[in-house]
XYZ file of C-alpha atoms in Angstrom:
129
model
C 4.626 -14.715 -9.254
C 4.431 -11.165 -8.176
C 5.107 -8.339 -10.593
C 7.294 -5.290 -9.906
C 4.309 -2.967 -9.495
C 2.830 -5.132 -6.704
C 3.204 -3.677 -3.250
C 5.437 -6.449 -2.032
C 8.141 -8.226 -3.913
C 9.726 -10.926 -1.762
C 13.288 -11.894 -2.506
C 14.845 -15.086 -1.064
C 18.539 -14.712 -0.351
C 20.497 -17.963 0.125
C 24.011 -17.133 1.212
C 26.257 -18.646 3.836
C 28.510 -15.601 4.171
C 26.649 -13.624 6.855
C 28.349 -10.329 6.031
C 27.420 -10.511 2.410
C 23.893 -11.670 3.244
C 23.472 -8.716 5.608
C 24.656 -6.243 2.982
C 22.291 -7.628 0.349
C 19.462 -7.795 2.839
C 19.970 -4.129 3.865
C 20.223 -2.961 0.250
C 17.149 -4.830 -0.903
C 15.142 -3.663 2.120
C 16.022 -0.026 1.513
C 15.150 -0.582 -2.149
C 11.570 -1.559 -1.215
C 11.807 -5.348 -1.277
C 10.691 -7.766 1.421
C 13.537 -10.248 2.186
C 13.738 -13.847 3.332
C 17.060 -15.464 4.140
C 18.622 -18.893 4.424
C 22.221 -19.896 5.087
C 21.985 -23.597 4.092
C 20.286 -25.464 1.292
C 17.992 -27.221 3.700
C 16.840 -23.913 5.207
C 16.376 -22.530 1.672
C 14.179 -25.463 0.614
C 12.068 -25.076 3.769
C 11.651 -21.289 3.256
C 10.984 -21.762 -0.471
C 8.316 -24.369 0.229
C 6.614 -22.178 2.826
C 6.543 -19.049 0.609
C 6.524 -20.650 -2.824
C 3.741 -18.494 -4.285
C 4.996 -15.245 -2.695
C 8.676 -15.259 -3.686
C 9.404 -12.989 -6.647
C 13.064 -13.938 -7.160
C 15.911 -15.926 -5.536
C 19.566 -14.926 -5.003
C 21.487 -18.217 -4.658
C 25.115 -18.790 -3.716
C 26.486 -21.801 -5.497
C 28.710 -22.856 -2.517
C 26.473 -23.827 0.367
C 27.632 -25.966 3.300
C 25.124 -28.754 2.905
C 24.306 -28.984 -0.785
C 25.512 -27.588 -4.129
C 23.630 -24.490 -5.204
C 23.134 -25.954 -8.675
C 21.091 -28.780 -7.100
C 18.982 -26.196 -5.199
C 18.381 -24.266 -8.402
C 17.277 -27.412 -10.178
C 14.809 -28.252 -7.358
C 13.310 -24.799 -7.357
C 12.955 -24.678 -11.121
C 11.355 -28.082 -11.191
C 8.581 -26.738 -8.958
C 8.344 -23.156 -10.348
C 9.910 -23.122 -13.795
C 9.648 -19.357 -14.255
C 11.105 -18.270 -10.856
C 13.985 -15.823 -11.513
C 17.068 -17.270 -9.945
C 20.244 -15.180 -9.703
C 23.344 -17.293 -9.114
C 26.221 -15.746 -7.155
C 29.624 -17.392 -7.091
C 33.242 -16.644 -6.186
C 34.661 -18.130 -9.332
C 33.488 -18.421 -12.883
C 33.144 -21.927 -14.335
C 32.049 -21.447 -18.019
C 30.729 -25.075 -18.303
C 28.697 -24.701 -15.122
C 27.430 -21.306 -16.197
C 26.266 -22.729 -19.550
C 24.592 -25.652 -17.717
C 22.804 -23.325 -15.346
C 21.597 -21.055 -18.130
C 20.256 -24.119 -20.015
C 18.508 -25.185 -16.789
C 16.677 -21.862 -16.650
C 18.739 -19.705 -14.250
C 18.038 -16.060 -15.084
C 21.388 -14.420 -14.142
C 24.917 -15.267 -13.024
C 26.977 -12.794 -10.978
C 30.665 -13.230 -10.044
C 31.653 -12.166 -6.509
C 32.485 -9.457 -5.719
C 29.602 -8.019 -7.711
C 28.271 -4.457 -7.738
C 25.272 -4.278 -5.409
C 23.586 -1.688 -7.615
C 23.848 -4.142 -10.502
C 22.167 -6.773 -8.331
C 19.235 -4.489 -7.617
C 18.951 -3.564 -11.308
C 19.073 -7.289 -12.283
C 16.330 -8.122 -9.798
C 14.123 -5.246 -10.973
C 14.650 -6.245 -14.646
C 13.787 -9.906 -13.968
C 10.726 -9.167 -11.935
C 9.334 -7.014 -14.761
C 9.610 -9.960 -17.124
C 7.857 -12.486 -14.916
């Protein structure tokens, strides 16, 4: 995993809402991050597999068109147990949140979330990897 002081921190955004993905992409790019994107779970798995040792953190929407985000998180954590995964969701499910935290998910943000909070969360998580 890359550390925050490395020249390139690559963030994978998995989000099927194009407007939200674009806003996050723009914010992270202007904050100095390299950004990869996927709109489906299958795309996400392909991108993750290709860049597995370069990705510093993952932003993962729970509601994807082809697979549940929880399943995607489990697959990623099985391969790279210390990858920081930030879950984003439109509704809070306390049981699901607890399950994801036990699984190893690093953060859980409810939409609409503050974009500044997202950047701060990423920076904090990358420092601890």
